[in-house]
Coordinates of C-alpha atoms in Angstrom, one line a residue:
M48 CA 6.4 -73.2 89.4
N49 CA 6.4 -71.6 86.0
D50 CA 9.3 -69.6 84.4
R51 CA 7.8 -66.2 85.3
I52 CA 7.4 -67.0 89.0
A53 CA 10.9 -68.5 89.1
R54 CA 12.5 -65.5 87.5
A55 CA 10.6 -63.1 89.8
A56 CA 12.1 -65.0 92.8
L57 CA 15.5 -64.9 91.2
T58 CA 15.4 -61.1 90.9
R59 CA 15.2 -61.0 94.7
L60 CA 17.8 -63.6 95.3
F61 CA 20.4 -62.4 92.7
D62 CA 21.6 -58.9 92.4
P63 CA 21.6 -57.5 88.9
G64 CA 24.9 -58.4 87.2
D65 CA 25.5 -61.5 89.4
L66 CA 27.6 -63.6 87.0
I67 CA 27.3 -66.8 89.0
G68 CA 23.5 -66.5 89.1
H69 CA 23.3 -65.8 85.4
T70 CA 25.5 -68.8 84.7
L71 CA 23.2 -71.0 86.7
V72 CA 20.2 -69.8 84.8
G73 CA 22.0 -70.2 81.5
R74 CA 23.0 -73.8 82.3
L75 CA 20.0 -75.0 84.2
G76 CA 17.0 -72.7 83.4
A77 CA 15.3 -70.4 85.8
H78 CA 13.3 -73.0 87.8
A79 CA 16.3 -75.4 88.3
A80 CA 18.6 -72.5 89.1
L81 CA 16.2 -71.3 91.8
R82 CA 16.2 -74.8 93.4
F83 CA 19.9 -75.0 93.1
A84 CA 20.5 -71.6 94.6
T85 CA 18.1 -72.1 97.5
G86 CA 19.4 -75.5 98.5
A87 CA 16.3 -77.3 97.4
Q88 CA 18.4 -79.2 94.9
P89 CA 21.8 -80.6 95.9
A90 CA 24.8 -78.5 94.6
H91 CA 27.0 -80.0 92.0
T92 CA 29.9 -78.9 89.9
L93 CA 29.4 -76.6 86.9
P94 CA 31.8 -76.3 84.0
D95 CA 31.9 -72.5 84.1
V96 CA 32.0 -72.0 88.0
T97 CA 34.8 -73.0 90.4
P98 CA 33.8 -74.7 93.7
E99 CA 35.1 -71.6 95.5
E100 CA 33.0 -69.3 93.4
L101 CA 29.9 -71.4 93.9
A102 CA 30.4 -71.7 97.7
A103 CA 30.8 -67.9 98.0
A104 CA 27.6 -67.4 95.9
L105 CA 25.6 -69.8 98.0
K106 CA 26.7 -68.1 101.1
R107 CA 25.8 -64.7 99.6
W108 CA 22.3 -65.8 98.6
A109 CA 21.5 -67.7 101.8
P110 CA 20.3 -64.8 103.9
R111 CA 17.8 -63.8 101.2
V112 CA 16.1 -67.2 100.8
P113 CA 13.6 -66.7 103.7
D114 CA 12.4 -63.5 102.1
L115 CA 11.5 -65.2 98.7
N116 CA 7.8 -64.7 98.0
P117 CA 7.5 -64.2 94.2
E118 CA 3.7 -64.5 94.2
K119 CA 3.4 -61.7 96.7
D120 CA 5.9 -59.5 94.6
L121 CA 3.8 -60.2 91.4
T122 CA 0.6 -59.3 93.2
T123 CA 2.2 -56.1 94.6
I124 CA 3.4 -54.9 91.2
E125 CA 0.0 -55.6 89.6
R126 CA -1.7 -53.7 92.4
L127 CA 0.6 -50.7 91.5
G128 CA -0.6 -50.9 87.9
G129 CA 2.5 -52.7 86.6
G130 CA 3.8 -56.1 85.8
F131 CA 6.9 -58.2 85.3
L132 CA 8.4 -58.8 81.8
I133 CA 10.4 -61.9 80.9
P134 CA 12.2 -63.0 77.7
G135 CA 9.6 -64.0 75.1
D136 CA 6.9 -61.5 76.3
E137 CA 5.4 -59.2 73.7
H138 CA 7.1 -56.1 75.1
W139 CA 10.4 -57.6 76.2
P140 CA 13.3 -55.6 74.7
S141 CA 14.8 -58.4 72.5
G142 CA 18.1 -56.6 72.2
L143 CA 18.8 -57.5 75.9
D144 CA 19.0 -61.1 74.9
D145 CA 22.4 -60.4 73.3
L146 CA 24.0 -59.4 76.6
P147 CA 25.9 -62.0 78.6
D148 CA 24.3 -60.7 81.8
A149 CA 20.9 -59.9 80.4
P150 CA 18.3 -59.1 83.1
L151 CA 16.3 -62.1 84.4
G152 CA 13.2 -59.9 84.1
L153 CA 12.1 -56.3 84.2
W154 CA 9.6 -55.0 86.7
F155 CA 7.6 -52.1 85.3
R156 CA 4.9 -49.5 86.0
G157 CA 3.2 -47.2 83.6
N158 CA 1.9 -47.2 80.0
I159 CA 3.1 -50.6 78.8
G160 CA 0.8 -50.2 75.7
N161 CA 3.5 -48.0 74.2
G162 CA 6.0 -50.7 74.9
I163 CA 9.8 -50.3 75.1
P164 CA 11.0 -48.7 71.9
N165 CA 13.5 -50.4 69.6
P166 CA 17.2 -49.6 70.0
D167 CA 17.2 -47.3 67.1
S168 CA 14.5 -45.2 68.7
C169 CA 16.1 -44.7 72.2
A170 CA 18.8 -42.5 73.7
A171 CA 20.1 -42.6 77.2
L172 CA 20.9 -39.4 79.0
A173 CA 22.5 -39.3 82.5
G174 CA 24.7 -36.9 84.4
S175 CA 25.5 -35.0 87.6
R176 CA 22.9 -34.5 90.3
D177 CA 24.4 -31.2 91.1
C178 CA 24.5 -29.9 87.5
T179 CA 25.1 -26.4 86.3
S180 CA 22.5 -24.2 84.7
Y181 CA 24.3 -24.7 81.4
G182 CA 24.2 -28.4 81.8
A183 CA 20.5 -28.3 82.6
A184 CA 19.8 -26.1 79.5
V185 CA 21.8 -28.3 77.1
T186 CA 20.2 -31.5 78.5
G187 CA 16.8 -29.9 78.1
D188 CA 17.5 -28.9 74.5
I189 CA 18.8 -32.4 73.6
A190 CA 15.9 -34.3 75.3
Y191 CA 13.2 -32.1 73.9
S192 CA 14.6 -32.4 70.4
L193 CA 14.9 -36.2 70.7
A194 CA 11.3 -36.5 71.9
Q195 CA 10.1 -34.3 69.0
R196 CA 11.8 -36.8 66.6
G197 CA 10.1 -39.8 68.3
I198 CA 13.3 -40.9 70.1
C199 CA 12.6 -42.2 73.7
V200 CA 14.8 -40.6 76.3
I201 CA 16.0 -43.0 79.0
A202 CA 17.3 -41.7 82.3
G203 CA 17.4 -42.6 86.0
L204 CA 14.9 -40.2 87.7
A205 CA 17.7 -38.7 89.8
Y206 CA 17.9 -35.0 90.6
G207 CA 19.9 -32.9 88.2
I208 CA 20.6 -34.0 84.6
D209 CA 18.3 -37.1 84.7
A210 CA 15.3 -35.1 85.9
H211 CA 15.9 -32.4 83.4
A212 CA 16.1 -35.0 80.6
H213 CA 12.7 -36.6 81.7
R214 CA 10.9 -33.2 81.9
A215 CA 12.2 -32.0 78.6
A216 CA 11.3 -35.2 76.9
L217 CA 7.8 -35.1 78.3
A218 CA 7.5 -31.5 77.1
G219 CA 8.6 -32.5 73.6
S220 CA 6.4 -35.6 73.4
T221 CA 4.5 -36.1 70.2
G222 CA 2.0 -38.4 71.9
E223 CA 2.7 -41.2 69.4
S224 CA 5.0 -43.3 71.6
S225 CA 6.8 -43.3 74.9
A226 CA 8.8 -40.0 75.2
T227 CA 10.8 -41.1 78.2
I228 CA 11.5 -44.1 80.4
A229 CA 13.0 -44.1 83.9
V230 CA 15.2 -46.9 85.2
L231 CA 15.3 -47.0 89.0
A232 CA 17.9 -48.4 91.4
G233 CA 15.3 -50.0 93.7
G234 CA 11.8 -51.5 93.8
L235 CA 9.1 -49.7 92.0
D236 CA 6.8 -49.4 95.0
R237 CA 8.8 -46.4 96.1
D238 CA 9.8 -43.6 93.8
Y239 CA 13.4 -42.6 94.5
P240 CA 14.2 -39.8 95.2
S241 CA 10.9 -39.1 96.8
G242 CA 11.2 -35.5 95.7
N243 CA 10.7 -36.6 92.1
A244 CA 7.5 -38.6 92.8
D245 CA 5.4 -36.3 90.7
L246 CA 7.9 -36.6 87.9
A247 CA 7.8 -40.3 88.2
A248 CA 4.0 -40.2 87.9
A249 CA 4.2 -38.0 84.8
V250 CA 6.7 -40.5 83.3
R251 CA 4.4 -43.4 83.9
A252 CA 1.5 -41.6 82.3
N253 CA 3.5 -41.4 79.1
G254 CA 6.0 -44.2 79.4
L255 CA 7.4 -46.5 82.0
T256 CA 9.4 -46.8 85.2
L257 CA 11.6 -49.9 85.1
S258 CA 13.8 -51.9 87.5
E259 CA 15.5 -55.2 87.6
L260 CA 14.7 -55.3 91.3
P261 CA 11.4 -56.5 92.9
P262 CA 9.0 -54.3 95.0
G263 CA 10.5 -53.5 98.4
S264 CA 14.1 -53.5 97.3
A265 CA 16.1 -50.6 98.7
P266 CA 18.4 -48.5 96.5
T267 CA 22.1 -49.0 97.4
R268 CA 25.3 -47.5 96.1
Y269 CA 26.0 -50.6 94.0
R270 CA 22.5 -50.6 92.6
F271 CA 22.9 -47.0 91.6
L272 CA 25.9 -48.0 89.5
I273 CA 24.1 -50.9 88.0
R274 CA 21.1 -48.6 87.3
T275 CA 23.2 -46.2 85.3
T276 CA 24.5 -49.1 83.2
E277 CA 20.9 -50.5 82.9
A278 CA 19.7 -47.2 81.5
G279 CA 22.1 -47.6 78.6
R280 CA 21.3 -51.3 78.2
S281 CA 17.6 -50.5 77.8
C282 CA 18.6 -48.9 74.5
L283 CA 20.0 -52.2 73.2

C-alpha cells in the first residue's frame, strides 16, 4: 500500500483535527499509522499519547474500519473529475505543512490546472447564512474587488455570506487564476447545500471544491465547524 492510498483510508478513519490520529501519522508514517489504528499492527505505547487516550481513540475508530475502501474512494473522486492531493504533490498547499494538525490529504473537484493559490493570493470570507441585504452587498463588493486583483476568495458554499462571496468572486474573475475555492463539510460527491449545486458547478469550472473528507461522508455539525476553520487554513 502506497502513501496516497494509506492517507485516503485515514481520511475516512480519522475526523479532521483528530490529534491522536495526527500524532500516529507523525510518529509512524501513514501506512504504519493505518495498520496501528485498524488493529493490523499490535498497539504499543507512544511518547505523546497516554494509554487512556489511545484506548479511547481505538474505540472511536473501530466502527469505521469495516467501511475502509480507499481504492473505491479514489476511483469515485476520479470519476467525478477530481482527485486526492497529499503532501509533496505539485498542487499541495505547502503552507499547510506548518500546521500541527495539517490535513492528511485534500479531496478536490474542479480546475486543478489553476492550482491552489499561494497564501499571499488568498482571502477567506465567511459569515451568516441568514445575512442582511447590507451584509450581502458588502460581501459582494469585497469579493468582487479581491477577484479583480487576482486574490482567490475562499468560502464554504453555504447560503448567505458564503454564497454571495463565491458569486461575486466569479463575477470579478480575470480568468488568469482561480477566482474562488469552496471548502465543503462533507464528501465531494454531494454538493451541500443542494440548493447551491449550480453555484458549486460554477466554482469548479473556475476553481475548486475541496474537502478533507472522502466521498460519501455526510456533513455534521462538528464538520461544519472544522470546515470554517479549514477555509481559513487553505489560505496558509
